[in-house]
mmCIF file of C-alpha atoms in Angstrom:
data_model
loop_
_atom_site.group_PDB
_atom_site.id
_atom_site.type_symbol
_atom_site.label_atom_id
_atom_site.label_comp_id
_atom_site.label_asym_id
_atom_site.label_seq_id
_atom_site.Cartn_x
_atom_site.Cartn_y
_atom_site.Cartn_z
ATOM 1 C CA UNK A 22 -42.821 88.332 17.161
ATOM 2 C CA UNK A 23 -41.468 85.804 19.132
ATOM 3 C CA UNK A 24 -40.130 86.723 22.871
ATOM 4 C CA UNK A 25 -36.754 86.127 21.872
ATOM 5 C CA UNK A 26 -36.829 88.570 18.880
ATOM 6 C CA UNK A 27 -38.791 90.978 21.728
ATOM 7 C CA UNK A 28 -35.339 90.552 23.783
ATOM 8 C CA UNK A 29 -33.419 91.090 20.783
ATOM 9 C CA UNK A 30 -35.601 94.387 19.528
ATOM 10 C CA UNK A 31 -35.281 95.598 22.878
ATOM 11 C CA UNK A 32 -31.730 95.116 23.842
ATOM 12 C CA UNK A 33 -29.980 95.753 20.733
ATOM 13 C CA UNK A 34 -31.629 99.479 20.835
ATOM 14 C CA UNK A 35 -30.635 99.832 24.308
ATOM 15 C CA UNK A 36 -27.307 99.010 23.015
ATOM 16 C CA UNK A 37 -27.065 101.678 20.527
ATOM 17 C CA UNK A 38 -25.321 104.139 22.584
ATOM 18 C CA UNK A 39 -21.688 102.064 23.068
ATOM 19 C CA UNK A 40 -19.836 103.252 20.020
ATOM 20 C CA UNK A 41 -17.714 101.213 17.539
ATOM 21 C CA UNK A 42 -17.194 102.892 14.779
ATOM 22 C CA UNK A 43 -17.049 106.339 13.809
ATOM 23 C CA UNK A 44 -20.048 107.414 11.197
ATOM 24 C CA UNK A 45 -22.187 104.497 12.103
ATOM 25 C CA UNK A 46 -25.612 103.919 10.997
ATOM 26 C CA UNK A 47 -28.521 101.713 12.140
ATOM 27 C CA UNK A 48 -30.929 100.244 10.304
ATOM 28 C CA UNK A 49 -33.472 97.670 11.629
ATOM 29 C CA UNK A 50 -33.915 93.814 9.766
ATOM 30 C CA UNK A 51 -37.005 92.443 9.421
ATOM 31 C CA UNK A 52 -36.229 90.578 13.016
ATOM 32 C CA UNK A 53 -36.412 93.970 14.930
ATOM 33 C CA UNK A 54 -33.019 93.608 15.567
ATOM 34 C CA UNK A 55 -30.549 96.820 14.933
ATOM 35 C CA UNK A 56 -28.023 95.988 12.880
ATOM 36 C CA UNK A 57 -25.089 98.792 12.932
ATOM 37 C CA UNK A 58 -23.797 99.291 9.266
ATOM 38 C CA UNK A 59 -20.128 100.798 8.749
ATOM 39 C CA UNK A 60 -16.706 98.869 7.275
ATOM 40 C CA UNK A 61 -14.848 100.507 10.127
ATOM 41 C CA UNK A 62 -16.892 98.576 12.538
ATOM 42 C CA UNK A 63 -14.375 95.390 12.791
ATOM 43 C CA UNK A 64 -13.938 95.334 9.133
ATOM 44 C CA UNK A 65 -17.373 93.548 9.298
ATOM 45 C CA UNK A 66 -19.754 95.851 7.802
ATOM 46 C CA UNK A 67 -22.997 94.424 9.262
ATOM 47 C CA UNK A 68 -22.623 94.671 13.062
ATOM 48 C CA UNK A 69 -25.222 93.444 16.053
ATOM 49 C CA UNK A 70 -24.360 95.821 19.061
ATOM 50 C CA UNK A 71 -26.586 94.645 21.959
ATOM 51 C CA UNK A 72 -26.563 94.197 25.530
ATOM 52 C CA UNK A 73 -26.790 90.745 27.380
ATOM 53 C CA UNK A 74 -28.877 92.429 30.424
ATOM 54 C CA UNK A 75 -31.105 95.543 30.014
ATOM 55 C CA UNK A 76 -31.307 96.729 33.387
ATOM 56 C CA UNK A 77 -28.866 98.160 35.705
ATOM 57 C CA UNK A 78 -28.211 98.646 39.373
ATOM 58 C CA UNK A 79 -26.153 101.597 38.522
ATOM 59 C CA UNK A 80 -27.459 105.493 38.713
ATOM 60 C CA UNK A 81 -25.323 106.943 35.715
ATOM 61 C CA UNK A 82 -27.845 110.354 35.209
ATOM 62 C CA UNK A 83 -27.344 110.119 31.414
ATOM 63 C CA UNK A 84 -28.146 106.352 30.691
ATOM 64 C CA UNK A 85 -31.102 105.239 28.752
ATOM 65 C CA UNK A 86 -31.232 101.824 30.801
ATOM 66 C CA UNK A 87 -31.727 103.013 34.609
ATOM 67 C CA UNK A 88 -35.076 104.219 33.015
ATOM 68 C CA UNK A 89 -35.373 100.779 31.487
ATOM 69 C CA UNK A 90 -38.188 99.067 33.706
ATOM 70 C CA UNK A 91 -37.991 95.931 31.623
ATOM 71 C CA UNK A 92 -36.209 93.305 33.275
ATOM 72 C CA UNK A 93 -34.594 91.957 30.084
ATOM 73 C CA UNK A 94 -31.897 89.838 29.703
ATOM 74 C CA UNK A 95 -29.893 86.797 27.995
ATOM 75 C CA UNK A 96 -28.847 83.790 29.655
ATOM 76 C CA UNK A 97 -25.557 82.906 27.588
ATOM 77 C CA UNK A 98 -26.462 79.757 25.517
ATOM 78 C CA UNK A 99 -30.070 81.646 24.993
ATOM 79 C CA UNK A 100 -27.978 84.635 22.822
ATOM 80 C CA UNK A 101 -25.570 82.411 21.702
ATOM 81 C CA UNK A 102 -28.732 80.744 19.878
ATOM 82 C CA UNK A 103 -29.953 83.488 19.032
ATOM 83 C CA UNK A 104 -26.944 85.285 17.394
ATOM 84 C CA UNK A 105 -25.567 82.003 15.698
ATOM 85 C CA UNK A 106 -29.134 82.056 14.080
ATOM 86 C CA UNK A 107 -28.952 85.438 12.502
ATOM 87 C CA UNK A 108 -24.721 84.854 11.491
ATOM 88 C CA UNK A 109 -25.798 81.828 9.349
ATOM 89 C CA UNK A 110 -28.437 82.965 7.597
ATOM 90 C CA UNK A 111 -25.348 86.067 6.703
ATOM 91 C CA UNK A 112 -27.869 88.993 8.257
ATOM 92 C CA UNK A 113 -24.557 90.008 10.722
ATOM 93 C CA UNK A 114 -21.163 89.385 10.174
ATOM 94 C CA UNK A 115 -19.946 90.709 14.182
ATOM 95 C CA UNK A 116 -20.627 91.132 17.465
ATOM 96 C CA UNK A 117 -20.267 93.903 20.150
ATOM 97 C CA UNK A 118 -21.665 92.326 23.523
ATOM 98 C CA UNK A 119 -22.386 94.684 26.208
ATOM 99 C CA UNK A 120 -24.259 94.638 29.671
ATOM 100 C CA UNK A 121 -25.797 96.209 32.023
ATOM 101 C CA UNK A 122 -24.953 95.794 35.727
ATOM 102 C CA UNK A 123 -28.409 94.239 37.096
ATOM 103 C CA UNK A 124 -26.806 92.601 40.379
ATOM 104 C CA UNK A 125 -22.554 91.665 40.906
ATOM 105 C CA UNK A 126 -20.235 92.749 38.235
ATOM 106 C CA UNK A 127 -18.307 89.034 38.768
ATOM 107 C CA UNK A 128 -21.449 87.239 37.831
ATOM 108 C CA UNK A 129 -22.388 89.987 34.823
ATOM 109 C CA UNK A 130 -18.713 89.473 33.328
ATOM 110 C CA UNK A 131 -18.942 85.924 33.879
ATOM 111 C CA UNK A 132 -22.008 85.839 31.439
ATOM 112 C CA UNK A 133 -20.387 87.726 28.676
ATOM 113 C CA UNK A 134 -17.195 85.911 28.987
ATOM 114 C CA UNK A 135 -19.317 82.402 28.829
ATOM 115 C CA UNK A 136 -21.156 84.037 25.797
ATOM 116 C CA UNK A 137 -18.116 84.244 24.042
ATOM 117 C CA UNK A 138 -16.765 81.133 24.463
ATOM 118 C CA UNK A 139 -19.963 79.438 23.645
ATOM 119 C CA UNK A 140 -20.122 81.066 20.388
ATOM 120 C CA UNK A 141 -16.526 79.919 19.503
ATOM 121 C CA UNK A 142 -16.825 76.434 20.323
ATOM 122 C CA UNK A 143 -20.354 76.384 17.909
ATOM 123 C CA UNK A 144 -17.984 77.379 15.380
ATOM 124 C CA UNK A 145 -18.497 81.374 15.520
ATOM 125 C CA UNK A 146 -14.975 82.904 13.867
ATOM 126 C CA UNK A 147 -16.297 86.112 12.890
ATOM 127 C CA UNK A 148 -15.561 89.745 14.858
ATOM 128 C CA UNK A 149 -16.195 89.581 18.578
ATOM 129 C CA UNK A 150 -16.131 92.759 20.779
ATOM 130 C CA UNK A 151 -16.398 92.239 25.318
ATOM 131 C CA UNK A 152 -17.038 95.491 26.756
ATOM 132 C CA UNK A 153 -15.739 95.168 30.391
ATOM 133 C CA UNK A 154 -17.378 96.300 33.004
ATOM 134 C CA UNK A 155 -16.561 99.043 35.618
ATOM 135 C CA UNK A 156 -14.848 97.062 38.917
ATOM 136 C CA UNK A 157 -14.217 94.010 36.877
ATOM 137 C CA UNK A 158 -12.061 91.011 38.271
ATOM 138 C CA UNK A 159 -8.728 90.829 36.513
ATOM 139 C CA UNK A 160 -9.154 87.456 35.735
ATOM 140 C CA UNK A 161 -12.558 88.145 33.826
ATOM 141 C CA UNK A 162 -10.718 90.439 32.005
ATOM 142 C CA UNK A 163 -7.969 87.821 30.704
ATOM 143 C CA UNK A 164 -10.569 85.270 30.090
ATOM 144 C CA UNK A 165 -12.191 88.245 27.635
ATOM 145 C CA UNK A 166 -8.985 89.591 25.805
ATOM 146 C CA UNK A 167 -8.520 85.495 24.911
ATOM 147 C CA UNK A 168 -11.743 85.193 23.881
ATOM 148 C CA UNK A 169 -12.521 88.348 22.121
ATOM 149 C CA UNK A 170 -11.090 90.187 18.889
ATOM 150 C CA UNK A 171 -11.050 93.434 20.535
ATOM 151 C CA UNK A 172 -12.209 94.712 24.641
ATOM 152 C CA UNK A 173 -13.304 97.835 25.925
ATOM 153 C CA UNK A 174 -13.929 99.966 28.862
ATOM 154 C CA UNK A 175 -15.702 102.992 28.984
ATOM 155 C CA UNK A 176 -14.059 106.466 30.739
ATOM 156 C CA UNK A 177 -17.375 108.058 30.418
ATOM 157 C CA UNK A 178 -15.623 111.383 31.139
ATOM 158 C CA UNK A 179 -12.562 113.321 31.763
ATOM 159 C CA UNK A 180 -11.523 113.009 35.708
ATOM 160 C CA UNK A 181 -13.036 111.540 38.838
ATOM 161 C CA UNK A 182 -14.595 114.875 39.579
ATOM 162 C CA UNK A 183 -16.623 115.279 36.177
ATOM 163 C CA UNK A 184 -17.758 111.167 36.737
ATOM 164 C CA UNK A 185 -18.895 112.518 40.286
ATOM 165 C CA UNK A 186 -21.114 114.413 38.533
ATOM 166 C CA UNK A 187 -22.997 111.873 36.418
ATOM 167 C CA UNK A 188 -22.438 108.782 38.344
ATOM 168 C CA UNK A 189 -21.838 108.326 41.835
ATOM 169 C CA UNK A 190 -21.821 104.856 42.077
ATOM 170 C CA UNK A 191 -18.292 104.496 39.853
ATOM 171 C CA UNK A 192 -15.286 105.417 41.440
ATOM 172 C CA UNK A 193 -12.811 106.599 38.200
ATOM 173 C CA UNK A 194 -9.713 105.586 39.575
ATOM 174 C CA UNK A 195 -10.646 102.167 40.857
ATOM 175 C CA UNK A 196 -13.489 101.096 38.889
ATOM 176 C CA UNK A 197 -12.646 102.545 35.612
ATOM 177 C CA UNK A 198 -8.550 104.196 35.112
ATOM 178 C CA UNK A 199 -7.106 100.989 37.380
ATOM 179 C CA UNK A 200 -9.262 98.018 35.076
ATOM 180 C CA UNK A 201 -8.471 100.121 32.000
ATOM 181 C CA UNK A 202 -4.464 99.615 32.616
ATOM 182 C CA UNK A 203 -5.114 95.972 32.666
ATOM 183 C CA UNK A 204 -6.924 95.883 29.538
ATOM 184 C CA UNK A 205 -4.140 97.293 28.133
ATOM 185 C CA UNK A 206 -1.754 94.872 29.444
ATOM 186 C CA UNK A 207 -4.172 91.916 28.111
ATOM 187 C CA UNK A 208 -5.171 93.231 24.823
ATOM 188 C CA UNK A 209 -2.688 95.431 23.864
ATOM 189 C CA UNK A 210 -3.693 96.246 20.583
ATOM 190 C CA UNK A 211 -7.033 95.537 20.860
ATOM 191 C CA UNK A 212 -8.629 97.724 23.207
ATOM 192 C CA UNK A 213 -10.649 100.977 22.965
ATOM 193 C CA UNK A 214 -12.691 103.497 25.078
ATOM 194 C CA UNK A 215 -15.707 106.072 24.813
ATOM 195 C CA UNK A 216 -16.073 109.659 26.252
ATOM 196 C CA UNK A 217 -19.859 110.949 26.651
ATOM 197 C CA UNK A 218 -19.161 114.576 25.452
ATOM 198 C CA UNK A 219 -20.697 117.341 27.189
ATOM 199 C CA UNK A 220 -22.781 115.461 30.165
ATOM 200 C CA UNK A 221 -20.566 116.536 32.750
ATOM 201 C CA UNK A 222 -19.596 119.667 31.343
ATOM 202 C CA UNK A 223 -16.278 119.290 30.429
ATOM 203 C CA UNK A 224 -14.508 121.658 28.098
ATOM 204 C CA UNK A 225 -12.544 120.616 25.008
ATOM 205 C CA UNK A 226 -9.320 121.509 26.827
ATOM 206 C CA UNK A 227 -10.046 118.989 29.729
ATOM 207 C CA UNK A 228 -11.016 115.965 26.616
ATOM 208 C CA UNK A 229 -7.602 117.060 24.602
ATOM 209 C CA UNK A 230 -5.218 116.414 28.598
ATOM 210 C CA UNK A 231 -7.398 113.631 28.891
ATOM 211 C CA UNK A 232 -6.441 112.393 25.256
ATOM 212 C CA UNK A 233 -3.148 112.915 25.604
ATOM 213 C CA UNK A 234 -2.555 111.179 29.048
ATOM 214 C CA UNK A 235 -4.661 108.177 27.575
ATOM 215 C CA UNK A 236 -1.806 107.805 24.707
ATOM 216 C CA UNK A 237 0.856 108.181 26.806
ATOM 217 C CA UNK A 238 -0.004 105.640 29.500
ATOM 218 C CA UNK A 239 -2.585 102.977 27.400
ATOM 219 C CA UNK A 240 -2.073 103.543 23.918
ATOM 220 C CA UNK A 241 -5.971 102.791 22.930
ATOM 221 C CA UNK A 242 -6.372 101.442 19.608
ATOM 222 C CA UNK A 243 -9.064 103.986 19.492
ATOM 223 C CA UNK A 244 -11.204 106.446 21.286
ATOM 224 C CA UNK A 245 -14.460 107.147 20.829
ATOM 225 C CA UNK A 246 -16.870 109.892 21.567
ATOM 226 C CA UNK A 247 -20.463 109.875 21.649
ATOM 227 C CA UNK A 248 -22.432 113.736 21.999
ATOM 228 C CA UNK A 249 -24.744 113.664 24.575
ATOM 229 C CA UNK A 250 -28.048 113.455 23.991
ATOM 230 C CA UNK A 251 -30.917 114.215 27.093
ATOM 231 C CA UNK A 252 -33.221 111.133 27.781
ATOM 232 C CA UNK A 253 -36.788 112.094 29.574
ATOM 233 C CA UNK A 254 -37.045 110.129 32.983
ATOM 234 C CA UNK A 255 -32.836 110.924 33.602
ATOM 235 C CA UNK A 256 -31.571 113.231 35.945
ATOM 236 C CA UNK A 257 -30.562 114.963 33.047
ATOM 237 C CA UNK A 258 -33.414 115.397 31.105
ATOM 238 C CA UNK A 259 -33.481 119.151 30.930
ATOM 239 C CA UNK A 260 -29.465 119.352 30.450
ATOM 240 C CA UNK A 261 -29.178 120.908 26.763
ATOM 241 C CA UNK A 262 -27.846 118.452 24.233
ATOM 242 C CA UNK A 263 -24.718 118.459 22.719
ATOM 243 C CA UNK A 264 -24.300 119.611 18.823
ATOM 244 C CA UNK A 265 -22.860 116.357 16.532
ATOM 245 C CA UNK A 266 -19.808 119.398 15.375
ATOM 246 C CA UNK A 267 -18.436 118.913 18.267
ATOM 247 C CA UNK A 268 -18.237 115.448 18.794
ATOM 248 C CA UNK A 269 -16.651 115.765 15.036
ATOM 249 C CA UNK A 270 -13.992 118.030 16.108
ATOM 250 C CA UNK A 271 -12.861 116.000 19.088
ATOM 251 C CA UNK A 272 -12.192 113.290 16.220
ATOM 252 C CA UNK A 273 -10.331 115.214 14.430
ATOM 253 C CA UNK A 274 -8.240 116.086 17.177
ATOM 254 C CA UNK A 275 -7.708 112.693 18.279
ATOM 255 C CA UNK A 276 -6.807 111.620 14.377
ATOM 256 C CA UNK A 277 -4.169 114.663 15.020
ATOM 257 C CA UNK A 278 -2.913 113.537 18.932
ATOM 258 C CA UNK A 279 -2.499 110.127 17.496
ATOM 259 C CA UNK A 280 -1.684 109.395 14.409
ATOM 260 C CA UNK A 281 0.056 112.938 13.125
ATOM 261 C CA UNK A 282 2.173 113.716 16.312
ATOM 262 C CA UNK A 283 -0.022 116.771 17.407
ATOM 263 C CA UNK A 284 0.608 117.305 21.495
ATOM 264 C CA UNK A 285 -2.483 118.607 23.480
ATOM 265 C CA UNK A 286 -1.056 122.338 23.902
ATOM 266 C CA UNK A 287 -0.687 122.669 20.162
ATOM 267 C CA UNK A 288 -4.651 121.741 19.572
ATOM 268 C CA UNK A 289 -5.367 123.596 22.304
ATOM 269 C CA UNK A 290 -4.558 126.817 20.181
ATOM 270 C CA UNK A 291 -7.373 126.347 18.464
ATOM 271 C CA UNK A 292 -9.918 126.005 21.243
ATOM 272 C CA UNK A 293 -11.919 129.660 21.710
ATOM 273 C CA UNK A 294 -10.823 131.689 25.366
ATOM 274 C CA UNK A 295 -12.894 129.266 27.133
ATOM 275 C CA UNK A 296 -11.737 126.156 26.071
ATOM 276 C CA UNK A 297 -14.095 124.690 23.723
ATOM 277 C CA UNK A 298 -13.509 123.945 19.930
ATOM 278 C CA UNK A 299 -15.440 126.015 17.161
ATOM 279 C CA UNK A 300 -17.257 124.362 14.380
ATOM 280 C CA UNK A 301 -14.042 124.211 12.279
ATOM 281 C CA UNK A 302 -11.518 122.144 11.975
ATOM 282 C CA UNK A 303 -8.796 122.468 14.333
ATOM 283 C CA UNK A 304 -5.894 121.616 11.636
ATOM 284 C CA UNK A 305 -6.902 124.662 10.047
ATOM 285 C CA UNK A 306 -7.266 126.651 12.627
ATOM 286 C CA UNK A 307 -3.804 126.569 13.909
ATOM 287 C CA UNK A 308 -2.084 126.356 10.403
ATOM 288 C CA UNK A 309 -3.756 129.665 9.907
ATOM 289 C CA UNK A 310 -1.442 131.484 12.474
ATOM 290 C CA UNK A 311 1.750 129.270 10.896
ATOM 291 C CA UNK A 312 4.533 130.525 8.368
ATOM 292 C CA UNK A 313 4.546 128.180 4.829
ATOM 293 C CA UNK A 314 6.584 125.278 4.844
ATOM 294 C CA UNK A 315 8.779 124.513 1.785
ATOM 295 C CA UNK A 316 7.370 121.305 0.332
ATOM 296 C CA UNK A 317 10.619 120.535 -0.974
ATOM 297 C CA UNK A 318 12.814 120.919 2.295
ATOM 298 C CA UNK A 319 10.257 120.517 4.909
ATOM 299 C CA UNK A 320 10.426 118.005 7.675
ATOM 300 C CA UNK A 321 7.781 115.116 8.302
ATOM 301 C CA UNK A 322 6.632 116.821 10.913
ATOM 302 C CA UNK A 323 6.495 120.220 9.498
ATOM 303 C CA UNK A 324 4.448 118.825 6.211
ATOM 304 C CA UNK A 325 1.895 117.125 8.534
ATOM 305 C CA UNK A 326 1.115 120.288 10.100
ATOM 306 C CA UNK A 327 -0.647 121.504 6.537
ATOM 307 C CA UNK A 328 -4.298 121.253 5.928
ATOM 308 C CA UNK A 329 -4.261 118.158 3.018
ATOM 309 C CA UNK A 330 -1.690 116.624 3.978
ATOM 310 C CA UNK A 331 -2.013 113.405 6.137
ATOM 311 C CA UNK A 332 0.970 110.590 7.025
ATOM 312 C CA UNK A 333 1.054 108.901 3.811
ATOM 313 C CA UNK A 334 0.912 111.866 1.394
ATOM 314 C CA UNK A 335 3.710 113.311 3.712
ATOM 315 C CA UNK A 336 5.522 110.025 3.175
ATOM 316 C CA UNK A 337 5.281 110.251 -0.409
ATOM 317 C CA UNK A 338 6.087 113.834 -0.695
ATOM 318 C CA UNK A 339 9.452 113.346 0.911
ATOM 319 C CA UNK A 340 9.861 110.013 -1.566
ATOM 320 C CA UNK A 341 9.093 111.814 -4.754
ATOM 321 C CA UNK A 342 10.824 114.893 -4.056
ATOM 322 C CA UNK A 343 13.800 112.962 -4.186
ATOM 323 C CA UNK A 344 13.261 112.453 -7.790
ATOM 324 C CA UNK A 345 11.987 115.566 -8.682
ATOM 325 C CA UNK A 346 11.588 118.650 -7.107
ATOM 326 C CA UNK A 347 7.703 119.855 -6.606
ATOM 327 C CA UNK A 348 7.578 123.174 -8.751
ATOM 328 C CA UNK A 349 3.880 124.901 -7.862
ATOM 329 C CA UNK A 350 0.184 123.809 -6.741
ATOM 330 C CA UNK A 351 -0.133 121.838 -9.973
ATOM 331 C CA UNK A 352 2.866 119.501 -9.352
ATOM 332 C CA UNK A 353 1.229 118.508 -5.425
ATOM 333 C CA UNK A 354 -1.156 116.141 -7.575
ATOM 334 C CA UNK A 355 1.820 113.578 -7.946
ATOM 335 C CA UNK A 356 1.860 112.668 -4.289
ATOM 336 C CA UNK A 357 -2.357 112.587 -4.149
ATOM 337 C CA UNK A 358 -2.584 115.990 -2.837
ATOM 338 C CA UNK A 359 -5.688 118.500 -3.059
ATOM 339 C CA UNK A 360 -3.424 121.201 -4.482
ATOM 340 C CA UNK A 361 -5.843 124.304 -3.471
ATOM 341 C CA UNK A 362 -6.302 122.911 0.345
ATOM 342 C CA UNK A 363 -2.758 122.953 0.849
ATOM 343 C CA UNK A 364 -0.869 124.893 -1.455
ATOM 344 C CA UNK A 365 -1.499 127.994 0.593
ATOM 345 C CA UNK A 366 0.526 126.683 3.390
ATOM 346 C CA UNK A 367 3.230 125.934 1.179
ATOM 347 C CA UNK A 368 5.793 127.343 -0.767
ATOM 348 C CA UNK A 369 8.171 125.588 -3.664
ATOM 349 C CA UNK A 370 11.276 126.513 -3.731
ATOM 350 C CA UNK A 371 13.814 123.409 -4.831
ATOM 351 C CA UNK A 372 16.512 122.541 -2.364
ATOM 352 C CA UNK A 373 19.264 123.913 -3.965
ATOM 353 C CA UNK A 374 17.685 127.759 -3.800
ATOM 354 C CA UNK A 375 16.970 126.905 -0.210
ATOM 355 C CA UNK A 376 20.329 125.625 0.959
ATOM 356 C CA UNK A 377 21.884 129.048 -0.809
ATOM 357 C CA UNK A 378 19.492 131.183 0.856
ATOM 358 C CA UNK A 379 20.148 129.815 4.056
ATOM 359 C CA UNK A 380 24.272 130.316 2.975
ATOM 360 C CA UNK A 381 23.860 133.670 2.010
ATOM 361 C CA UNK A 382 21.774 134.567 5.114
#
C-alpha cells in the first residue's frame, strides 16, 4: 500500500463520524479507502467522507482524533490527486471534506477551501460538501458556500453549557451559533448541522427547543444526529453509549418539526416524565391521546397529525376527496395510504353528513 492510500485508509475512517446522510453504510474498496454508500448522500450514492488533517489541537472528550497520534494530513493538490484518481476510474461519485484543527483555524479553512477549488478547475463537477470549522473567518466561509454544493457546521450539542461539558476549548455562541448564522446567509439552502446525542447528557426535551430554535432562526436544510458511541483513550471512555432507537426517534421528530408543522411542545407529549423519548415513534404516541379526524372534512394540518399519513398523501387526500368522498379503510388506498395504520385515527363520514351534524348541533 502506497503512503498515500495509508493517508487515505487512515483519514477517511477518522472521517466516519461527520454524518451526511441518514442510514448510511460503509464499505471499504480495494484502496482502503471508506466509501459511504446511500442515494440520500448528495444524490451521489458512492460517497468519500474524509478529513484533510487527522490530528487536532482541540480537547472535544468524545472525538476519535485527539487520540489520533498520527500526524496525518493532505496538502491540497496532494488530495486533489488523490480524489480525482479514484472519481475517474467511477469508484466515488462525491465528496465530504472535513478537518481537523492541527494548528490556526484560518490556515485549516484555507486548505479545504483551496482543495475545492483545485478540484473544480481539474474539471471535478460532481457533489462537493466543506464542513466549516468552529471560529472560522467569514470570508473563508463565502469562499466555501461558492465553491461547494452544500456547507456545514457542527452544534455538537444543545447549549453552551452542555458543549462546556465535552469541549472546553469551543465557545457555542462565538465559535459555533455566531459562524452558523453566516452559513446560513451564504448558503442558504445548502447548509446542514450534526448533534452528538447523549455525550453531554442532554434530554430529548432540550434536542426538540434546540430543533425548533434552529428552524426558526437558520432554516437547515437538514439536521443530523449521530448516537454517541465511547472511544477508549477519551475522557469519556467509561460514559455508557447511546442506543441507535434513539438517535431514530430524534429523526423522526425532526421529519415532524420540519416538514409536517409539528411545534416542539406538541412532540414533547410524547417524551416519558423525564424528558427522553421511548423506543416508539413519537407520531404515534401523541395521536394515541387524539380524537379521529374525518378524512373527508379534515384540515391539512389535522390529516398530518395521523400515523400514515405524510405531506403528499395529505395533499392528495384533500384533491381526491373533491371527487369522491372516501367511504371506509378500503377506499384510503386511492390516495397511497396504509389503510390499517391510519384508519384508526380516522373516521368517514362525507361532508354533507358532517356539515348537518354540525347544523343540527
Amino acid at each position: 500500500m502506497s503512503i498515500v492510500e495509508q493517508k487515505l485508509s487512515s483519514l477517511t475512517a477518522a472521517g466516519q463520524f461527520d454524518i451526511c446522510a441518514p442510514g448510511e453504510c460503509i464499505q471499504v474498496l480495494s484502496t482502503a479507502a471508506h466509501i459511504t454508500y446511500n442515494r440520500r448522500a448528495g444524490g451521489c450514492g458512492r460517497m468519500l467522507k474524509v478529513l484533510l488533517n487527522g490530528y487536532c489541537s482541540y480537547d472535544c472528550a468524545y472525538c476519535s482524533i485527539r487520540v489520533n497520534r498520527e500526524r496525518l494530513g493532505f496538502s491540497p493538490d496532494e488530495f486533489a490527486e488523490a480524489f480525482l484518481r479514484l472519481w475517474h476510474e467511477d469508484l466515488v461519485g462525491g465528496l465530504f471534506l472535513s478537518s481537523g484543527i492541527p494548528h490556526d483555524v484560518d490556515l485549516v479553512m484555507h486548505d479545504l477551501v483551496e482543495t475545492g477549488e483545485i478540484l473544480r478547475c481539474r474539471g471535478y463537477d460532481g457533489y462537493l460538501h466543506l464542513k466549516i470549522l468552529p471560529g472560522a473567518a467569514r470570508a473563508d466561509i463565502h469562499d466555501a458556500a461558492r465553491v461547494a454544493d452544500r456547507i456545514s457546521i457542527n452544534l455538537e450539542t444543545t447549549s453552551s453549557d452542555r458543549l462546556g461539558c465535552i469541549a472546553g476549548v469551543k465557545d457555542y455562541q462565538q465559535d459555533i451559533l455566531k459562524r452558523q448564522a453566516w452559513v446560513a446567509e451564504e448558503k442558504p439552502e445548502g447548509h446542514t448541522t450534526q448533534l452528538v446525542i447523549g455525550a453531554a447528557d442532554e434530554t430529548d426535551a432540550e434536542i426538540l427547543s434546540c430543533l425548533a430554535g434552529q428552524y426558526r432562526r437558520v432554516r437547515p436544510a437538514r439536521v443530523y444526529f449521530s448516537a454517541f458511541r465511547s472511544l477508549p483513550g477519551t475522557p469519556l471512555a467509561e460514559h455508557p453509549d447511546t442506543p441507535a432507537w434513539r438517535a431514530r426517534r430524534c429523526y423522526q421528530a425532526d421529519y415532524l418539526l420540519r416538514d409536517y408543522g409539528f411545534t416542539a411542545d406538541e412532540l414533547k407529549a410524547s417524551l416519558d416524565e423525564d424528558g427522553f423519548f421511548e423506543n416508539r415513534d413519537p407520531k404515534k404516541v401523541i395521536a394515541a391521546d387524539m380524537m379521529p379526524v374525518n378524512v373527508n372534512t379534515a384540515t391539512k394540518w389535522d390529516l398530518l397529525r395521523v400515523p400514515g399519513i405524510g405531506p403528499k398523501a395529505a395533499d392528495r387526500i384533500i384533491r381526491l376527496r373533491k371527487q369522491r368522498p372516501f367511504t371506509g379503510p378500503a377506499d384510503l388506498a386511492r390516495a397511497g395510504i396504509r389503510g390499517q395504520v391510519a384508519a384508526r385515527h380516522l373516521t368517514f363520514g362525507n361532508r354533507k353528513e358532517t356539515i348537518q351534524t354540525k347544523l343540527v348541533m
